[in-house]
Tab-separated table of C-alpha atoms in Angstrom:
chain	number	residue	atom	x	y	z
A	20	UNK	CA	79.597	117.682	95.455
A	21	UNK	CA	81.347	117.115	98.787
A	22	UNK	CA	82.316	113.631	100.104
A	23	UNK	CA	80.187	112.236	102.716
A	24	UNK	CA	80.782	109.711	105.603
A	25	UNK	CA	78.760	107.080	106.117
A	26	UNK	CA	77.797	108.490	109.111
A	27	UNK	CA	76.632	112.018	107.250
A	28	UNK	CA	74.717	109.494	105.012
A	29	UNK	CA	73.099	107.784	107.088
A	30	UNK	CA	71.996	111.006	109.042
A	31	UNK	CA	71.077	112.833	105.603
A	32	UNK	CA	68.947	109.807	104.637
A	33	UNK	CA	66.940	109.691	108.688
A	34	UNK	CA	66.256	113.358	108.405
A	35	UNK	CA	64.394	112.333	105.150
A	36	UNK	CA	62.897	109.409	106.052
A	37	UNK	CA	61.747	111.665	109.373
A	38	UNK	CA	59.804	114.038	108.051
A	39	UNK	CA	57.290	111.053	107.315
A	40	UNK	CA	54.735	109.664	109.482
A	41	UNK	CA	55.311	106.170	108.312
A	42	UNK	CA	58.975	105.967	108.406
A	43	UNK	CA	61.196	103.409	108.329
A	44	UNK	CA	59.152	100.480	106.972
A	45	UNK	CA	59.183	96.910	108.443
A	46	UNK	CA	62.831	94.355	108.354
A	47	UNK	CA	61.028	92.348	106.030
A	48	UNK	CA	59.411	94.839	103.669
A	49	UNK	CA	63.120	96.565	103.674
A	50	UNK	CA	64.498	93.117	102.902
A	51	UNK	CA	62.023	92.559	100.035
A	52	UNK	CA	62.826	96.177	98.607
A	53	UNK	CA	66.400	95.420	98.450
A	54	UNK	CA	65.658	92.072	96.558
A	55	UNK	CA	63.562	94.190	94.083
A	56	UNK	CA	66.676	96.831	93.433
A	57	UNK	CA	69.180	93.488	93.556
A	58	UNK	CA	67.171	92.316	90.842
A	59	UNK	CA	66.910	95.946	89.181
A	60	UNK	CA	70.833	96.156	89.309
A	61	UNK	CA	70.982	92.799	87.828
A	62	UNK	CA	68.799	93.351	84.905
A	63	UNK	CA	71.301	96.729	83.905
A	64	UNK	CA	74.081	94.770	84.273
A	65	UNK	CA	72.956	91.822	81.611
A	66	UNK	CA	71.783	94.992	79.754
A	67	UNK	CA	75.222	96.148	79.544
A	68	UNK	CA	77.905	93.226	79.814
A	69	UNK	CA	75.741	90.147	79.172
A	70	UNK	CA	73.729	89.308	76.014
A	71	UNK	CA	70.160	90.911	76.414
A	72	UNK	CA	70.235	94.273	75.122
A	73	UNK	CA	67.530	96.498	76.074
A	74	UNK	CA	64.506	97.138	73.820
A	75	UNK	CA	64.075	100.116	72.210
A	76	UNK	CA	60.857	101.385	74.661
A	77	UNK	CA	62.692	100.436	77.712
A	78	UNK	CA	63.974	103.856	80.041
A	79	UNK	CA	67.298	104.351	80.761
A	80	UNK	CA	68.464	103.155	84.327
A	81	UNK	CA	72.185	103.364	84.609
A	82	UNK	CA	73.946	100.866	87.387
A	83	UNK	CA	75.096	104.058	88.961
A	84	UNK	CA	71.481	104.722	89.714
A	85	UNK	CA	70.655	100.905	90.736
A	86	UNK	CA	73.812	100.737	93.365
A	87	UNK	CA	72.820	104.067	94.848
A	88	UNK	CA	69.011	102.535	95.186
A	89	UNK	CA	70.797	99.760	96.881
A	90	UNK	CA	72.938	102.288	98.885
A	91	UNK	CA	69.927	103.982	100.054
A	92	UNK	CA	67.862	101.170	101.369
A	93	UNK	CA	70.665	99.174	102.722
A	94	UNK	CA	71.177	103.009	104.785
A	95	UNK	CA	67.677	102.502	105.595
A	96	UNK	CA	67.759	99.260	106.735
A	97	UNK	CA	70.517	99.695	109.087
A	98	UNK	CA	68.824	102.983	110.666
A	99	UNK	CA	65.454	101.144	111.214
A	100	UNK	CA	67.929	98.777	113.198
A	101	UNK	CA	70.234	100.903	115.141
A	102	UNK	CA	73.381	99.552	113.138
A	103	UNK	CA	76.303	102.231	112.665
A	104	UNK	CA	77.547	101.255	108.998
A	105	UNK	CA	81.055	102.363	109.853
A	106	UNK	CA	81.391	100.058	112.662
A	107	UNK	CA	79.965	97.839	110.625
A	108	UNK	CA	82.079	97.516	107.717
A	109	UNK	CA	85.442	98.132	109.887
A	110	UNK	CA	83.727	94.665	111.254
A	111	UNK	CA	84.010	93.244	107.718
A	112	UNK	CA	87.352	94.816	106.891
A	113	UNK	CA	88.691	93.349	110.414
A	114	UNK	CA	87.326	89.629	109.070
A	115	UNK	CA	88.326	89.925	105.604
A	116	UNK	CA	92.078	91.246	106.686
A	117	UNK	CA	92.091	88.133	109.419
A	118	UNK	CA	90.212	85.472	107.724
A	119	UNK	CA	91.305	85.709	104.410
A	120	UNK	CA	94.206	87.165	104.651
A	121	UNK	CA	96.282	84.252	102.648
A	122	UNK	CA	92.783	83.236	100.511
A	123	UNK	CA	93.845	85.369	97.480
A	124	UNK	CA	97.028	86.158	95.461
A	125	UNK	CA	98.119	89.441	96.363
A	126	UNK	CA	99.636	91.582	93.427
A	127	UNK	CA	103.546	91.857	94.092
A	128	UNK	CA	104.258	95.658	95.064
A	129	UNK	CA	107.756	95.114	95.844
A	130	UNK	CA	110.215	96.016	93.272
A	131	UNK	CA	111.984	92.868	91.771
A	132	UNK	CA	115.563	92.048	92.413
């Protein structure tokens, strides 16, 4: 499958939601979505790194599944609110590269000597 931009995404994902009389649905319904697929991610994860196995009965939900859940309603929540996600995160790359640019311990590329 071909690499997308965010920007192909987030078209690809309004031409869906378009074709729908009810669209986009409220900030805060979006919002409460998002804490439901959170939560959903969160439950896989302990599944599969913490110490609550699943039951035998319970489907199969991958976290690959759960992050692109998140992917797609955080992609919905921005186009219900006119945000460009690339903008966006260059925003947060632009803070992150200023703001904590000494906060971690960057790994030594340069060859000793």
């Amino acid at each position: 499958m071909a690499e997308k931009s965010l920007k192909e995404i987030q078209q690809e994902v309004d031409l869906y939601i378009s074709q729908f009389k009810e669209g986009y649905f409220s900030p805060l319904a979006m919002l409460a979505r998002m804490s439901e697929e959170v939560g959903e991610l969160a439950r896989e994860v302990n599944h599969e790194f913490g110490e609550k196995p699943k039951k035998q009965n319970e489907p199969d939900n991958s976290i690959e599944l759960e992050l692109g859940d998140i992917l797609f309603i955080t992609v919905c929540f921005a186009n219900s609110l006119g945000i460009d996600l690339t903008e966006a995160h260059n925003k947060v790359m632009h803070k992150f590269n200023t703001r904590d640019a000494n906060r971690w311990t960057k790994v030594n590329t340069e060859p000793e000597g």
